[in-house]
């Protein structure tokens, strides 16, 4: 591996934990087994097969529904402290609706997985929702419908009740930005709507309230016995100012607020970032709307939402430059013109197999510093970080990626005083990469999707990560 630098030649603190992640629809398969209901990704893949590359779908995926013991054995080989995975809502509540029947077989599957993890000394870190909404709830309009708050609250209570005795770390939502922006604005994720600057704001509004409600349910009904922690995982690209001009600095800050702050400012401070409220209110008015396209929280709701997080989490992959731009036509109704920032990349940055993902390790250090400063020095979990390629077991570039990104995490901790306590690699194994199907590979284990047994094979990066975890150090010459 690469030579030691001043930073890589040091060790991660004793309290620091390493993990690795997957998500239900991306790995489980068994899409219609043992009473599971249809979700929006089942529906999209089956009814609109051109949406996903090669017409791929998650019907079988990595078959983790049947192979979870093997997955846990891989986790054990890596030596991770915890496994971050998600629950399939429609496996647990087939129709998704509040008050509708619970599928015991779904509960039993997750109980078995958690038991197996426990037997192997691996802590579960459980995401309640990672994008696979029950199709019935989409027929009610999905997250832009305020009723979703009640449906999610019912689901959250069911999982706290049934699984909470053996789970300490809960995440309500994974990457609400992708649920609302890609789901309802760019239309690049299920359900695939293009309602930029409109339905996406309603989606976020309900989702944030649903998060807060689940948090309070845990706080009041479960925390006293279960003693766990609840948070929400948001993602953002790091926006590096294109220059040190005030206008470019403001543009970068605005982009961070429109991506990460949209959700996290609400959870931390009770409301959307001021810059979002001001810009969207003002532009809505200019456009002739009687009320802002950005919904309002009441004073009561602000108090209810404020502080509903026990940890701050970030999914981080990449960086772009952000630059100020002229105000575009004020009549355009869109998220992009509400934000109004130009972005570009440095073409010399190493590519991955994903068009949106360039390898920019220093961006993670800058992002961690921004989070620490912006949210008053909280404990921070990196809940996803990883890179794609087109396959192969000799994934040296993935090793370099992890070494360089982890080295920036280490520098953020040791040199900048940022309180990062967890790092989660994405992903345990190659899996269903949403609209890219099985073409883009993020795994440390390769999965043969042509073989019905879905055999897993370790890549070189799996041994590298295992070595990092065992030595708590990024090179083999640690002090
Ligand atoms: C995450 N972006 O999504 C998801 O949580 C995973 O399910 C997914 O497999 C993984 O990253 C890799 O794509 C993202 O455009 C998708 O910046 C896109 C972006 C960020 C995260």
PDB file of N, CA and C and ligand atoms in Angstrom, residues 22-23 26 84 130-131 174-175 177-178 182 189 233 235-237 315-318 354 356-357 384 386 426-427 431-434 440 442, ligand 1:
ATOM      1  N   UNK A  22     -25.050  -1.935   4.367  1.00  0.00           N
ATOM      2  CA  UNK A  22     -25.862  -2.342   3.210  1.00  0.00           C
ATOM      3  C   UNK A  22     -27.254  -1.729   3.422  1.00  0.00           C
ATOM      4  N   UNK A  23     -28.183  -2.012   2.517  1.00  0.00           N
ATOM      5  CA  UNK A  23     -29.575  -1.594   2.706  1.00  0.00           C
ATOM      6  C   UNK A  23     -30.491  -2.689   2.172  1.00  0.00           C
ATOM      7  N   UNK A  26     -31.303  -3.326  -1.541  1.00  0.00           N
ATOM      8  CA  UNK A  26     -30.092  -3.545  -2.324  1.00  0.00           C
ATOM      9  C   UNK A  26     -29.501  -4.946  -2.152  1.00  0.00           C
ATOM     10  N   UNK A  84     -24.194  -1.807   9.725  1.00  0.00           N
ATOM     11  CA  UNK A  84     -25.287  -0.881   9.453  1.00  0.00           C
ATOM     12  C   UNK A  84     -26.129  -1.460   8.324  1.00  0.00           C
ATOM     13  N   UNK A 130     -34.645   2.981   4.346  1.00  0.00           N
ATOM     14  CA  UNK A 130     -33.628   3.269   3.334  1.00  0.00           C
ATOM     15  C   UNK A 130     -34.284   3.114   1.950  1.00  0.00           C
ATOM     16  N   UNK A 131     -35.287   3.966   1.693  1.00  0.00           N
ATOM     17  CA  UNK A 131     -35.842   4.224   0.356  1.00  0.00           C
ATOM     18  C   UNK A 131     -36.908   3.264  -0.164  1.00  0.00           C
ATOM     19  N   UNK A 174     -32.484   7.135   6.020  1.00  0.00           N
ATOM     20  CA  UNK A 174     -31.222   7.265   5.311  1.00  0.00           C
ATOM     21  C   UNK A 174     -31.373   8.276   4.176  1.00  0.00           C
ATOM     22  N   UNK A 175     -30.550   9.305   4.175  1.00  0.00           N
ATOM     23  CA  UNK A 175     -30.465  10.253   3.068  1.00  0.00           C
ATOM     24  C   UNK A 175     -31.815  10.762   2.582  1.00  0.00           C
ATOM     25  N   UNK A 177     -32.448  13.542   1.572  1.00  0.00           N
ATOM     26  CA  UNK A 177     -32.200  14.346   0.364  1.00  0.00           C
ATOM     27  C   UNK A 177     -32.456  13.529  -0.898  1.00  0.00           C
ATOM     28  N   UNK A 178     -32.005  12.290  -0.896  1.00  0.00           N
ATOM     29  CA  UNK A 178     -32.175  11.456  -2.084  1.00  0.00           C
ATOM     30  C   UNK A 178     -33.632  11.009  -2.220  1.00  0.00           C
ATOM     31  N   UNK A 182     -34.148  13.233  -5.370  1.00  0.00           N
ATOM     32  CA  UNK A 182     -34.108  12.318  -6.527  1.00  0.00           C
ATOM     33  C   UNK A 182     -35.471  11.652  -6.772  1.00  0.00           C
ATOM     34  N   UNK A 189     -34.733   8.475  -8.884  1.00  0.00           N
ATOM     35  CA  UNK A 189     -34.939   7.389  -7.925  1.00  0.00           C
ATOM     36  C   UNK A 189     -36.450   7.171  -7.822  1.00  0.00           C
ATOM     37  N   UNK A 233     -29.758  10.035   9.230  1.00  0.00           N
ATOM     38  CA  UNK A 233     -28.525  10.073   8.429  1.00  0.00           C
ATOM     39  C   UNK A 233     -28.760  10.926   7.181  1.00  0.00           C
ATOM     40  N   UNK A 235     -26.954  13.160   3.833  1.00  0.00           N
ATOM     41  CA  UNK A 235     -25.768  13.132   2.986  1.00  0.00           C
ATOM     42  C   UNK A 235     -25.562  14.500   2.352  1.00  0.00           C
ATOM     43  N   UNK A 236     -24.353  14.771   1.996  1.00  0.00           N
ATOM     44  CA  UNK A 236     -24.099  15.895   1.105  1.00  0.00           C
ATOM     45  C   UNK A 236     -22.773  15.693   0.380  1.00  0.00           C
ATOM     46  N   UNK A 237     -22.725  16.209  -0.808  1.00  0.00           N
ATOM     47  CA  UNK A 237     -21.460  16.423  -1.492  1.00  0.00           C
ATOM     48  C   UNK A 237     -20.751  17.541  -0.721  1.00  0.00           C
ATOM     49  N   UNK A 315     -23.328  10.833   5.360  1.00  0.00           N
ATOM     50  CA  UNK A 315     -22.903   9.958   4.267  1.00  0.00           C
ATOM     51  C   UNK A 315     -22.142  10.842   3.287  1.00  0.00           C
ATOM     52  N   UNK A 316     -20.885  10.524   3.039  1.00  0.00           N
ATOM     53  CA  UNK A 316     -20.044  11.421   2.242  1.00  0.00           C
ATOM     54  C   UNK A 316     -19.250  10.630   1.223  1.00  0.00           C
ATOM     55  N   UNK A 317     -19.265  11.095  -0.003  1.00  0.00           N
ATOM     56  CA  UNK A 317     -18.534  10.401  -1.058  1.00  0.00           C
ATOM     57  C   UNK A 317     -17.619  11.318  -1.844  1.00  0.00           C
ATOM     58  N   UNK A 318     -18.119  12.538  -2.134  1.00  0.00           N
ATOM     59  CA  UNK A 318     -17.400  13.301  -3.156  1.00  0.00           C
ATOM     60  C   UNK A 318     -17.473  14.808  -2.944  1.00  0.00           C
ATOM     61  N   UNK A 354     -19.055   5.652 -11.052  1.00  0.00           N
ATOM     62  CA  UNK A 354     -20.283   6.437 -10.924  1.00  0.00           C
ATOM     63  C   UNK A 354     -20.018   7.856 -11.424  1.00  0.00           C
ATOM     64  N   UNK A 356     -21.265  10.604 -10.772  1.00  0.00           N
ATOM     65  CA  UNK A 356     -21.320  11.671  -9.766  1.00  0.00           C
ATOM     66  C   UNK A 356     -20.170  11.593  -8.755  1.00  0.00           C
ATOM     67  N   UNK A 357     -19.355  10.553  -8.842  1.00  0.00           N
ATOM     68  CA  UNK A 357     -18.394  10.297  -7.768  1.00  0.00           C
ATOM     69  C   UNK A 357     -16.943  10.407  -8.226  1.00  0.00           C
ATOM     70  N   UNK A 384     -21.622   6.450   5.829  1.00  0.00           N
ATOM     71  CA  UNK A 384     -21.302   5.835   4.531  1.00  0.00           C
ATOM     72  C   UNK A 384     -20.148   6.576   3.895  1.00  0.00           C
ATOM     73  N   UNK A 386     -17.455   5.380   0.376  1.00  0.00           N
ATOM     74  CA  UNK A 386     -16.972   4.271  -0.435  1.00  0.00           C
ATOM     75  C   UNK A 386     -16.858   4.690  -1.886  1.00  0.00           C
ATOM     76  N   UNK A 426     -19.094   1.829   2.719  1.00  0.00           N
ATOM     77  CA  UNK A 426     -20.146   1.376   1.816  1.00  0.00           C
ATOM     78  C   UNK A 426     -19.444   0.702   0.649  1.00  0.00           C
ATOM     79  N   UNK A 427     -19.505  -0.647   0.517  1.00  0.00           N
ATOM     80  CA  UNK A 427     -20.507  -1.504   1.104  1.00  0.00           C
ATOM     81  C   UNK A 427     -19.892  -2.875   1.390  1.00  0.00           C
ATOM     82  N   UNK A 431     -23.915  -4.866  -4.773  1.00  0.00           N
ATOM     83  CA  UNK A 431     -25.360  -5.019  -4.603  1.00  0.00           C
ATOM     84  C   UNK A 431     -26.118  -4.201  -5.634  1.00  0.00           C
ATOM     85  N   UNK A 432     -27.441  -4.138  -5.475  1.00  0.00           N
ATOM     86  CA  UNK A 432     -28.299  -3.423  -6.426  1.00  0.00           C
ATOM     87  C   UNK A 432     -28.093  -1.926  -6.247  1.00  0.00           C
ATOM     88  N   UNK A 433     -27.349  -1.341  -7.174  1.00  0.00           N
ATOM     89  CA  UNK A 433     -26.987   0.072  -7.049  1.00  0.00           C
ATOM     90  C   UNK A 433     -28.075   0.954  -7.703  1.00  0.00           C
ATOM     91  N   UNK A 434     -29.312   0.812  -7.229  1.00  0.00           N
ATOM     92  CA  UNK A 434     -30.455   1.634  -7.648  1.00  0.00           C
ATOM     93  C   UNK A 434     -30.550   1.707  -9.174  1.00  0.00           C
ATOM     94  N   UNK A 440     -22.548  -0.962 -11.306  1.00  0.00           N
ATOM     95  CA  UNK A 440     -21.546  -0.276 -10.484  1.00  0.00           C
ATOM     96  C   UNK A 440     -21.360  -1.050  -9.190  1.00  0.00           C
ATOM     97  N   UNK A 442     -19.739  -1.455  -5.411  1.00  0.00           N
ATOM     98  CA  UNK A 442     -19.164  -0.748  -4.247  1.00  0.00           C
ATOM     99  C   UNK A 442     -18.634  -1.723  -3.185  1.00  0.00           C
TER     100      UNK A 442
HETATM  101  C1  LIG B   1     -25.940   6.396  -1.154  1.00  0.00           C
HETATM  102  N1  LIG B   1     -24.892  11.661  -4.738  1.00  0.00           N
HETATM  103  O1  LIG B   1     -26.599   7.149  -2.111  1.00  0.00           O
HETATM  104  C2  LIG B   1     -26.965   5.397  -0.641  1.00  0.00           C
HETATM  105  O2  LIG B   1     -27.256   5.544   0.721  1.00  0.00           O
HETATM  106  C3  LIG B   1     -26.666   3.972  -0.983  1.00  0.00           C
HETATM  107  O3  LIG B   1     -27.842   3.217  -0.934  1.00  0.00           O
HETATM  108  C4  LIG B   1     -25.980   3.903  -2.318  1.00  0.00           C
HETATM  109  O4  LIG B   1     -25.816   2.583  -2.766  1.00  0.00           O
HETATM  110  C5  LIG B   1     -24.638   4.596  -2.178  1.00  0.00           C
HETATM  111  O5  LIG B   1     -24.771   5.922  -1.726  1.00  0.00           O
HETATM  112  C6  LIG B   1     -23.831   4.619  -3.470  1.00  0.00           C
HETATM  113  O6  LIG B   1     -24.520   5.318  -4.467  1.00  0.00           O
HETATM  114  C7  LIG B   1     -26.098   8.258  -2.732  1.00  0.00           C
HETATM  115  O7  LIG B   1     -25.278  11.847  -5.925  1.00  0.00           O
HETATM  116  C8  LIG B   1     -26.432   8.434  -4.058  1.00  0.00           C
HETATM  117  O8  LIG B   1     -24.110  12.492  -4.177  1.00  0.00           O
HETATM  118  C9  LIG B   1     -26.019   9.559  -4.715  1.00  0.00           C
HETATM  119  C10 LIG B   1     -25.277  10.514  -4.043  1.00  0.00           C
HETATM  120  C11 LIG B   1     -24.958  10.358  -2.713  1.00  0.00           C
HETATM  121  C12 LIG B   1     -25.354   9.219  -2.069  1.00  0.00           C
END
